[in-house]
Amino acid sequence: MLENYKSVDPTVSSMIFKAEKENIETVWDRHDAMQPQCGFGETGACCRICWKGPCRVDPLGNGPKVGICGANIDVIVARNLLRSFAVGTSAHTEHARHIAHTLLEVSQGKADAYKVKDKKKLIDVAKRLNLNVENKDTLQIAKEVATTSLEDFGRLDGEYAWANAVLTEKRKEKMKNLGLMPKNLGGTVVDCLSRTHVGSESDPANLLASGARLAIADVAMMAMGTELSDILFGTPTPVMTTSNMAVLKKDAINIALHGHNPLLCEVVCDAASLLNQKAKDAGAKEGINIVGVCCTGNELMERHGVPLATNYLTQELLMVTGAVEAMVVDTQCIMPAIVETASHYHTRIISTLDENKIGGATHVSFHPQTAMQSANKIIELAIEAYANRDDSKVEIPNGAQKAMSGFSYEAIISTLALLNADDPISVLTDNIANGNIQGIVLFGGCNNTKVVHNYNYITMAKELAKKNILVVATGCAVGALATGGLMTQEATLEYAGDTLKEVLTALGDAAGLKGPLPMVLNMGSCVDNTRVVRVCEDAANKLGVDIDKLPIAISAPELMSEKAQIIGTWGVVIGLPTHVGVIPPVTASSFVTNFLTEGAKDLFGGHFIVEPDPLEAVEKINASIQSRRIALGI
Ligand code: MSK
């Protein structure tokens, strides 16, 4: 029975068993200890905004109907939601700001460890930001791209450049008409937060509207993060690699890179190759083995084919193998609990960002100007830790799963161009129009202890592919679908419906793969969702419609983070049906619930589909896709 499982990844299950044997607490133990979870919190009915509270409003029972200040349940739920969105946006923003700032430093010759690796992308980005590139050298263009990007944080005049670059013309028009086009990032976040202060806005509709404006600010920041990373580290192209916990090596010094920001992990990889001999001299026959966790892992996987060990929920279990010398973390989705897990082994937890220190970890302060020194120090610490490895505790699961990665927007367009060089996107839109591809679903989002780890992703992806729906993935969905064996040609042959299989085979053959493309196209880390937006934009322009008419949907069947919440929200705001598999804490307010699941449709074309059951969710997503096909007359 499914209830008896915590994960569907066998390498994870074997480590859960080992953790139980060794009496090591895991995320599931802490989840169980938390039961029953607070019903007020679960439905969004708890307000902790001021110190008169907490107020627990009871909309359906006999308890109070308003908080001490008089805020009703709709206001309380909308305010809570908006605050979460602002945090998610801020996290994406910090990520983008780090990258933009580093690009500026590169242009000024202040960050030796980095350079412009993809000049073509730089020029493409500059043009999309409406910058003139004529007669300018690479560093000058890089400087202007970085400066324009950084100005978006507090732009006073003109248009929010990245929001302008990421939206279709029709969507920009719509958002302007609704008065919901943001002017800059910083002001939009501050506006949202200030509205939620006690005694400020108490109109739930207006609170939700400002959430929509914030969502546009967020998608723009995410695009900035992805595109500028491609400029500095290269735009991903298809690459074969492996995934799951079996990617660790017994005879190597294993370093797990975890978090989100590619600035550090790229340089750690460079340092690892320079210090490989030193690792061998320390007794590790196979030298240094870098593996990825979460979205730092995805960044490395998509650009360099570095093996992805696991996604969010199972980060602690990687250390239970007893074979990880260092887990190096940057920012976001890092469980504080990893320090306690590491204490049972020889693993060093190394935090790197001064603004994201992890209590109990060794901190190696990372700055782009001195990146190589920090990376060398990290490798030295891992080599040191190897001397303390206890072989009796080492147990690495077998059976690494192969997976293909690297399907950036550019890689997808290049692949389509193999069948029609003059009009690549028409290969996709023609196959959508003739029904060979019924639609596209983007899987994104996290893992959550409320769902059997990876189960929803794998179950839904197989069902959707069977219905000839193309599946693409980012973030922790990548970890799930890669370890589940669905980023392979074999999966296409086994699970895809006949017409989808035909299209993927024609493309795979044209690409020289002697068989189909993988069933699930891996488009990168969670910040990379905007790669999909570019594909949507091209398809919409080709069909002469806006994105809200396309048979495309998003699914986040195991989400948890505030970043994933705002991603889902911009999915809705740009016009896509967006499924969530975890009940959001909004159900105490029928006003907010109805707006998210129905009302949003009238305003934006997109809406939330809330459905925990994966098979039911597939039916609902497919129904949305089919109704859009009918509306398009295809
Ligand atoms: S890491 S935000 S758990 S996708 Fe990007 Fe995964 Fe969600 Fe973090």
XYZ file of C-alpha atoms and ligand atoms in Angstrom:
642
model
C 0.000 0.000 0.000
C 1.204 3.483 -0.891
C 0.678 4.749 2.698
C 3.513 2.472 3.788
C 5.989 4.251 1.528
C 7.811 7.486 2.154
C 9.475 7.646 -1.258
C 9.216 5.856 -4.579
C 12.965 6.193 -5.186
C 14.524 2.858 -4.142
C 17.877 4.498 -3.347
C 16.053 6.828 -0.947
C 14.098 3.955 0.606
C 17.308 2.089 1.367
C 18.719 5.167 3.108
C 15.504 5.656 5.108
C 15.977 2.064 6.300
C 19.615 2.774 7.216
C 18.638 5.973 9.046
C 16.067 4.062 11.083
C 18.667 1.398 11.910
C 21.173 4.044 12.987
C 18.559 6.013 14.901
C 18.959 9.113 12.773
C 16.008 11.477 12.699
C 14.649 12.417 9.268
C 12.171 14.902 7.869
C 9.434 12.246 8.104
C 10.035 11.745 11.832
C 9.677 15.471 12.362
C 6.552 15.502 10.197
C 5.014 12.748 12.336
C 5.959 14.568 15.545
C 4.084 17.612 14.261
C 0.736 15.778 13.916
C -1.998 16.817 14.165
C -1.107 20.060 12.429
C -3.015 23.174 13.469
C -6.347 23.409 11.656
C -6.360 27.219 11.851
C -2.918 27.426 10.259
C -3.791 24.835 7.622
C -6.748 26.835 6.379
C -5.074 30.250 6.606
C -7.302 31.399 9.481
C -4.490 32.348 11.847
C -3.260 35.958 11.905
C 0.101 36.711 13.539
C 0.640 40.080 11.940
C 0.576 42.186 15.132
C 1.315 41.515 18.788
C -2.321 41.714 19.833
C -2.517 38.300 18.230
C -2.296 35.563 17.333
C -5.930 35.748 16.294
C -7.660 32.570 15.260
C -10.783 33.300 13.300
C -13.445 30.646 13.009
C -15.497 31.267 9.854
C -17.529 28.048 9.970
C -17.815 27.316 13.700
C -19.038 29.296 16.702
C -15.770 31.144 17.364
C -14.901 34.763 16.505
C -15.597 35.915 12.971
C -13.035 38.719 12.965
C -9.624 39.319 14.532
C -9.073 41.718 17.446
C -8.548 44.603 14.972
C -11.690 43.618 13.070
C -9.973 42.019 10.067
C -12.297 39.430 8.590
C -11.265 36.024 7.304
C -10.920 37.161 3.681
C -8.511 39.919 4.676
C -6.531 37.612 6.966
C -6.148 34.894 4.326
C -5.306 37.339 1.509
C -2.729 39.124 3.669
C -1.055 35.865 4.693
C -0.891 34.782 1.081
C 0.535 38.090 -0.106
C 3.263 37.968 2.531
C 4.288 34.492 1.383
C 4.388 35.676 -2.216
C 6.604 38.613 -1.260
C 9.082 36.259 0.424
C 9.169 33.956 -2.601
C 9.746 36.914 -4.913
C 12.473 38.263 -2.643
C 14.290 34.931 -2.777
C 14.243 34.932 -6.581
C 15.315 38.545 -6.514
C 18.378 37.966 -4.360
C 19.402 35.157 -6.677
C 19.067 37.401 -9.741
C 20.786 40.337 -8.025
C 23.851 38.239 -7.173
C 24.208 37.139 -10.769
C 23.611 40.624 -12.213
C 26.118 42.127 -9.815
C 28.704 39.526 -10.747
C 28.134 40.219 -14.444
C 28.785 43.897 -13.701
C 32.001 42.985 -11.866
C 33.088 40.831 -14.798
C 32.579 43.795 -17.104
C 34.733 45.876 -14.765
C 37.484 43.251 -14.550
C 36.842 42.658 -10.845
C 35.817 38.978 -10.814
C 38.607 36.874 -12.336
C 36.933 33.532 -11.749
C 34.161 34.415 -14.208
C 33.839 35.544 -17.777
C 31.196 35.930 -20.470
C 30.935 32.354 -21.692
C 28.018 32.791 -24.073
C 28.453 35.913 -26.172
C 25.570 35.023 -28.470
C 23.253 34.884 -25.483
C 24.621 38.187 -24.223
C 23.719 39.866 -27.492
C 20.320 38.210 -27.577
C 19.590 39.413 -24.038
C 20.845 42.922 -24.788
C 18.490 43.158 -27.754
C 15.559 41.882 -25.716
C 16.328 44.609 -23.191
C 16.227 47.124 -26.068
C 19.940 47.941 -25.793
C 21.951 48.964 -28.799
C 24.822 46.522 -29.391
C 26.311 48.090 -32.526
C 30.056 48.789 -32.343
C 30.296 47.712 -28.723
C 32.656 45.083 -27.370
C 31.588 42.187 -25.185
C 32.463 43.817 -21.876
C 30.661 47.023 -22.776
C 27.514 45.088 -23.678
C 27.876 43.032 -20.488
C 28.118 46.236 -18.483
C 24.979 47.673 -20.062
C 23.034 44.434 -19.599
C 24.103 44.255 -15.939
C 23.371 47.922 -15.292
C 19.952 47.782 -16.937
C 19.174 44.669 -14.889
C 20.266 46.247 -11.626
C 18.256 49.379 -12.414
C 15.129 47.213 -12.538
C 15.381 46.799 -8.770
C 14.506 50.418 -8.149
C 13.760 51.903 -11.557
C 12.139 55.324 -11.318
C 11.682 56.146 -14.999
C 10.782 54.111 -18.040
C 9.590 50.537 -18.148
C 10.638 47.546 -16.055
C 13.046 46.164 -18.643
C 12.875 42.496 -17.724
C 9.086 42.486 -17.328
C 8.951 44.045 -20.764
C 11.262 41.371 -22.149
C 9.458 38.384 -20.671
C 5.797 39.096 -21.444
C 3.997 38.802 -24.749
C 2.771 42.091 -26.233
C -0.818 41.033 -25.587
C -0.101 40.226 -21.940
C 1.697 43.520 -21.403
C -1.327 45.324 -22.787
C -3.655 43.354 -20.541
C -1.614 43.986 -17.407
C -1.342 47.693 -18.224
C -5.093 47.923 -18.759
C -5.668 46.243 -15.431
C -3.215 48.642 -13.781
C -1.122 45.658 -12.746
C 2.101 46.168 -14.676
C 4.896 46.656 -12.106
C 7.311 49.577 -12.511
C 10.225 47.964 -10.744
C 10.984 45.110 -8.384
C 11.796 46.796 -5.093
C 8.807 49.105 -5.064
C 6.441 46.254 -5.892
C 7.636 44.077 -3.016
C 7.557 46.981 -0.564
C 4.082 47.953 -1.758
C 2.807 44.411 -1.104
C 4.368 44.179 2.321
C 3.208 47.616 3.412
C -0.368 46.792 2.396
C -0.316 43.890 4.834
C 0.721 45.990 7.852
C -1.878 46.157 10.583
C -4.435 48.796 9.778
C -3.421 49.132 6.125
C -5.353 47.528 3.291
C -8.501 45.627 4.235
C -9.910 45.030 0.767
C -9.172 41.382 -0.070
C -9.693 41.897 -3.812
C -7.141 44.680 -3.902
C -4.706 42.590 -1.851
C -4.999 39.772 -4.390
C -4.601 42.211 -7.279
C -1.327 43.422 -5.828
C -0.291 39.752 -5.658
C -0.824 39.568 -9.424
C 1.371 42.637 -9.965
C 3.991 41.039 -7.733
C 3.795 37.849 -9.791
C 4.821 39.777 -12.906
C 7.690 41.341 -10.970
C 8.736 37.831 -9.975
C 8.664 36.248 -13.423
C 10.839 39.125 -14.616
C 13.388 38.520 -11.852
C 13.458 34.807 -12.594
C 14.112 35.496 -16.255
C 16.958 37.772 -15.245
C 18.482 35.064 -13.032
C 18.346 32.434 -15.753
C 19.434 34.510 -18.713
C 22.354 36.189 -16.969
C 23.493 32.791 -15.632
C 23.524 31.496 -19.195
C 25.686 34.457 -20.213
C 28.208 33.706 -17.463
C 28.142 29.918 -17.440
C 26.855 28.896 -20.843
C 23.414 28.107 -22.211
C 22.601 24.437 -21.601
C 22.627 21.941 -24.449
C 21.503 18.309 -24.225
C 23.805 16.168 -22.125
C 23.589 12.631 -20.718
C 24.141 12.104 -17.026
C 22.972 10.028 -14.078
C 20.749 10.579 -11.096
C 19.823 9.243 -7.624
C 21.944 8.460 -4.555
C 23.908 5.785 -6.372
C 25.913 8.544 -8.046
C 28.136 8.735 -4.960
C 31.426 6.837 -5.279
C 32.994 4.730 -2.556
C 36.564 5.454 -3.662
C 36.136 9.169 -4.176
C 35.886 12.267 -2.051
C 32.208 13.069 -2.506
C 31.202 16.710 -2.410
C 27.490 17.544 -2.605
C 26.622 21.039 -3.846
C 23.222 22.174 -2.642
C 21.055 25.276 -2.918
C 20.344 27.446 -5.931
C 22.963 29.886 -7.023
C 25.390 28.774 -9.756
C 27.996 31.400 -8.806
C 29.674 29.241 -6.201
C 29.160 25.741 -7.549
C 30.660 26.569 -10.942
C 33.905 27.668 -9.320
C 33.934 24.701 -6.911
C 33.838 22.423 -9.961
C 36.824 24.290 -11.434
C 38.742 24.010 -8.147
C 37.889 20.312 -7.864
C 39.515 19.520 -11.188
C 42.644 21.457 -10.183
C 42.874 19.684 -6.813
C 41.937 16.224 -8.015
C 45.470 14.879 -7.655
C 45.608 16.102 -4.077
C 42.454 14.102 -3.364
C 44.050 11.011 -4.887
C 47.162 11.586 -2.801
C 44.897 11.601 0.252
C 43.858 8.038 -0.659
C 40.716 8.598 -2.720
C 41.528 6.468 -5.774
C 38.849 8.104 -7.905
C 39.685 11.662 -6.845
C 36.871 14.145 -6.290
C 33.280 13.326 -7.186
C 30.960 16.322 -7.342
C 27.237 15.601 -7.101
C 24.291 17.971 -7.036
C 21.339 18.388 -4.693
C 18.175 20.443 -5.351
C 18.558 23.317 -7.786
C 22.282 23.962 -7.481
C 22.367 20.346 -8.627
C 20.044 21.165 -11.494
C 22.222 24.103 -12.558
C 25.264 21.821 -12.716
C 23.372 18.999 -14.335
C 21.958 21.108 -17.158
C 25.250 22.820 -18.017
C 27.870 20.172 -17.297
C 26.093 16.847 -16.861
C 27.105 16.673 -13.177
C 25.100 13.809 -11.608
C 22.073 14.868 -9.564
C 21.980 12.930 -6.284
C 18.596 13.998 -5.019
C 15.995 16.723 -4.636
C 14.727 18.733 -1.669
C 13.076 16.257 0.665
C 15.883 13.743 0.863
C 18.882 16.022 1.327
C 19.607 14.625 4.828
C 19.578 11.057 3.589
C 22.479 11.653 1.241
C 24.736 11.916 4.293
C 23.295 8.714 5.733
C 25.288 6.911 3.026
C 28.316 7.726 5.207
C 30.173 8.637 2.033
C 29.708 12.412 1.758
C 32.759 14.406 2.803
C 31.186 17.819 2.401
C 27.769 19.254 1.734
C 28.341 22.777 0.468
C 25.305 25.015 0.585
C 24.489 28.418 -0.834
C 20.898 29.575 -0.486
C 17.264 28.432 -0.264
C 15.708 25.035 0.443
C 18.496 23.984 2.784
C 17.068 22.206 5.815
C 18.665 23.412 9.059
C 18.470 19.734 10.088
C 21.397 18.771 7.860
C 23.812 19.920 10.565
C 22.407 17.377 13.038
C 22.476 14.590 10.425
C 26.072 15.418 9.517
C 27.092 15.198 13.183
C 26.542 11.433 13.030
C 29.121 11.118 10.260
C 32.336 12.766 9.159
C 30.505 15.135 6.765
C 31.355 18.839 6.891
C 28.426 21.155 6.256
C 29.892 24.253 4.651
C 27.784 27.385 4.334
C 29.036 30.039 1.955
C 26.827 33.119 1.812
C 27.151 35.687 4.591
C 23.426 36.350 4.341
C 22.546 32.633 4.529
C 24.607 31.204 7.364
C 23.559 27.825 8.714
C 23.809 27.469 12.492
C 26.424 24.847 13.384
C 28.007 24.737 9.920
C 31.557 25.681 8.948
C 31.302 29.010 7.156
C 33.542 29.814 4.190
C 32.612 33.315 3.163
C 32.066 33.484 -0.579
C 32.385 36.608 -2.709
C 32.698 36.709 -6.497
C 35.972 38.692 -6.322
C 37.653 35.946 -4.289
C 35.637 32.987 -5.550
C 38.581 30.732 -6.373
C 40.164 31.104 -2.920
C 36.860 30.126 -1.277
C 36.435 27.178 -3.639
C 39.958 25.928 -2.902
C 39.311 26.199 0.839
C 36.111 24.183 0.448
C 37.904 21.401 -1.425
C 40.654 21.370 1.228
C 38.029 20.960 3.956
C 36.480 18.052 2.081
C 39.869 16.369 1.644
C 40.498 16.837 5.368
C 37.131 15.290 6.215
C 37.886 12.236 4.075
C 40.568 11.194 6.582
C 37.777 10.797 9.147
C 35.472 8.679 7.000
C 34.292 5.568 8.881
C 34.194 2.770 6.306
C 31.937 0.673 8.525
C 29.206 3.297 8.099
C 29.466 3.519 4.310
C 26.576 2.131 2.315
C 25.998 3.538 -1.160
C 22.908 2.282 -2.973
C 23.349 0.694 -6.406
C 21.727 1.474 -9.706
C 22.254 5.061 -10.814
C 19.508 6.055 -13.228
C 20.557 7.597 -16.528
C 18.961 10.887 -17.502
C 19.241 13.461 -20.260
C 19.372 17.118 -19.299
C 20.094 20.494 -20.910
C 16.865 21.370 -22.751
C 17.134 25.134 -22.538
C 14.833 27.257 -24.704
C 17.673 27.585 -27.212
C 18.302 23.818 -27.217
C 14.619 23.143 -27.863
C 14.485 25.659 -30.705
C 17.688 24.189 -32.212
C 16.207 20.707 -32.007
C 12.984 21.854 -33.690
C 15.099 23.596 -36.338
C 16.457 20.210 -37.385
C 13.036 19.569 -38.939
C 12.333 23.110 -40.118
C 15.299 25.457 -40.107
C 13.284 28.442 -41.355
C 10.481 28.230 -38.851
C 11.433 25.977 -35.919
C 8.504 26.767 -33.618
C 6.063 25.696 -36.340
C 7.240 22.111 -35.789
C 5.790 22.356 -32.304
C 2.682 24.388 -33.164
C 1.857 22.243 -36.234
C 2.040 19.111 -34.121
C -0.129 20.753 -31.486
C -2.603 21.830 -34.165
C -2.805 18.393 -35.793
C -3.206 16.733 -32.398
C 0.003 14.693 -32.415
C 0.878 16.693 -29.332
C -2.301 17.411 -27.389
C -0.672 19.953 -25.133
C 2.286 20.662 -22.882
C 2.559 20.356 -19.106
C 5.386 21.948 -17.163
C 6.140 20.156 -13.903
C 7.772 22.339 -11.289
C 7.816 22.805 -7.573
C 9.212 20.992 -4.628
C 8.642 17.930 -2.483
C 6.443 17.911 0.577
C 6.112 15.439 3.466
C 2.347 15.527 2.834
C 2.971 13.553 -0.368
C 4.900 10.301 -0.896
C 8.238 11.597 -2.161
C 8.242 11.860 -5.995
C 5.079 9.743 -6.365
C 2.802 12.431 -7.798
C 5.361 13.570 -10.350
C 6.066 10.116 -11.704
C 2.453 8.953 -11.716
C 1.210 12.079 -13.447
C 4.005 12.335 -16.012
C 3.386 8.781 -17.242
C -0.374 9.379 -17.506
C 0.023 12.683 -19.319
C 2.520 11.237 -21.803
C 0.104 8.380 -22.471
C -2.433 11.056 -23.472
C 0.117 12.492 -25.944
C 0.847 15.478 -23.743
C 4.448 16.649 -23.841
C 6.016 16.891 -20.378
C 8.791 19.309 -19.445
C 10.250 19.815 -15.975
C 12.230 22.141 -13.750
C 13.299 22.305 -10.101
C 12.673 19.378 -7.806
C 10.380 17.893 -10.438
C 13.597 17.222 -12.329
C 14.971 15.212 -9.400
C 11.774 13.185 -9.262
C 11.443 12.515 -12.970
C 15.166 11.876 -13.518
C 15.441 9.390 -10.656
C 12.177 7.874 -11.850
C 13.823 7.025 -15.184
C 11.542 9.298 -17.235
C 14.253 11.476 -18.776
C 15.267 8.636 -21.072
C 14.493 7.411 -24.563
C 13.323 4.128 -23.030
C 10.616 5.981 -21.116
C 9.348 7.529 -24.347
C 9.147 4.115 -25.948
C 7.417 2.602 -22.927
C 4.971 5.291 -21.815
C 4.352 7.930 -24.494
C 1.197 7.779 -26.581
C 1.681 6.821 -30.229
C 1.602 10.282 -31.772
C 3.778 11.908 -29.115
C 6.237 9.040 -29.562
C 6.243 9.686 -33.307
C 7.103 13.383 -32.866
C 9.770 12.729 -30.238
C 11.276 10.030 -32.449
C 11.404 12.273 -35.515
C 13.182 14.927 -33.454
C 15.501 12.453 -31.724
C 16.450 10.828 -35.017
C 17.125 14.230 -36.564
C 19.359 15.015 -33.584
C 21.343 11.836 -34.198
C 20.069 10.045 -31.093
C 18.970 6.963 -33.053
C 15.687 7.015 -31.224
C 13.316 9.436 -29.546
C 13.987 12.400 -27.322
C 13.472 11.597 -23.642
C 9.869 11.444 -22.478
C 10.413 14.364 -20.095
C 12.498 17.315 -21.252
C 14.646 18.645 -18.417
C 14.625 22.447 -18.584
C 16.705 23.134 -15.489
C 16.408 24.532 -11.992
C 13.328 26.128 -10.438
C 14.493 29.606 -11.455
C 14.610 28.332 -15.049
C 10.835 28.152 -15.427
C 11.060 31.189 -17.628
C 12.754 29.041 -20.278
C 9.307 27.498 -20.722
C 7.697 30.928 -20.857
C 9.845 31.719 -23.895
C 8.653 28.564 -25.647
C 5.060 29.555 -24.785
C 5.640 33.069 -26.085
C 6.955 31.806 -29.427
C 4.075 29.345 -29.755
C 1.525 32.043 -28.881
C 3.013 34.483 -31.387
C 3.047 31.796 -34.060
C -0.625 31.020 -33.486
C -1.516 34.705 -33.224
C -2.966 34.378 -29.731
C -1.887 35.122 -26.179
C -0.541 32.441 -23.842
C -3.948 32.118 -22.148
C -5.300 30.406 -25.265
C -2.575 27.752 -25.548
C -3.169 24.113 -24.514
C -0.404 24.407 -21.948
C -0.599 23.940 -18.177
C 1.644 23.928 -15.133
C 1.629 21.340 -12.375
C 3.294 21.560 -8.970
C 1.998 18.353 -7.415
C 4.306 18.304 -4.369
C 4.999 21.991 -3.768
C 5.838 23.624 -0.466
C 8.100 26.718 -0.765
C 7.091 30.353 -0.998
C 9.064 30.540 -4.248
C 6.944 27.770 -5.732
C 3.807 29.610 -4.566
C 4.701 32.772 -6.458
C 5.769 30.752 -9.512
C 2.359 29.098 -9.562
C 0.805 32.527 -9.218
C 2.605 34.011 -12.207
C 1.645 30.886 -14.110
C -1.979 31.865 -13.499
C -1.364 35.556 -14.172
C 0.279 34.920 -17.548
C -2.737 32.788 -18.437
C -1.996 29.152 -17.632
C -4.092 26.627 -15.705
C -1.871 25.755 -12.750
C -2.341 22.606 -10.731
C -1.223 22.284 -7.116
C -1.273 18.902 -5.399
C -1.146 20.244 -1.850
C -4.117 22.129 -0.388
C -3.040 25.768 0.003
C -3.729 27.471 3.368
C -6.554 29.613 1.973
C -9.624 27.444 2.402
C -10.912 29.399 5.408
C -11.825 32.163 2.961
C -14.312 31.217 0.293
C -13.645 34.602 -1.338
C -9.918 33.912 -1.775
C -10.463 30.254 -2.693
C -13.040 31.150 -5.328
C -10.864 33.876 -6.775
C -7.854 31.588 -7.138
C -9.773 28.699 -8.645
C -12.419 30.560 -10.680
C -12.332 34.359 -10.604
C -8.740 34.551 -11.811
C -9.863 32.918 -15.069
C -11.948 35.966 -16.025
C -9.138 38.390 -15.311
C -6.061 36.525 -16.520
C -7.214 33.395 -18.377
C -5.321 31.169 -15.947
C -6.571 29.663 -12.675
C -5.512 27.274 -9.937
C -6.571 23.643 -10.051
C -6.303 22.169 -6.549
C -6.245 18.377 -6.605
C -4.169 16.139 -4.309
C -5.007 12.911 -6.165
C -2.533 12.572 -9.058
C -4.829 10.672 -11.396
C -7.728 13.034 -10.789
C -5.292 15.893 -11.347
C -4.325 14.483 -14.742
C -7.994 14.363 -15.716
C -8.529 17.973 -14.649
C -5.401 19.243 -16.392
C -6.331 17.337 -19.523
C -9.840 18.794 -19.403
C -8.331 22.310 -19.362
C -6.064 21.428 -22.265
C -8.936 19.939 -24.266
C -11.196 22.921 -23.672
C -8.442 25.209 -24.939
C -8.013 23.029 -28.014
C -11.723 23.280 -28.714
C -11.639 27.058 -28.249
C -8.745 27.255 -30.726
C -10.695 25.114 -33.169
C -8.026 22.407 -33.276
S 14.822 23.533 -4.839
S 11.883 25.877 -4.320
S 12.248 22.718 -3.102
S 11.659 23.207 -6.502
Fe 14.608 24.844 -6.315
Fe 13.066 22.372 -5.046
Fe 11.067 23.922 -4.523
Fe 13.365 24.446 -3.498
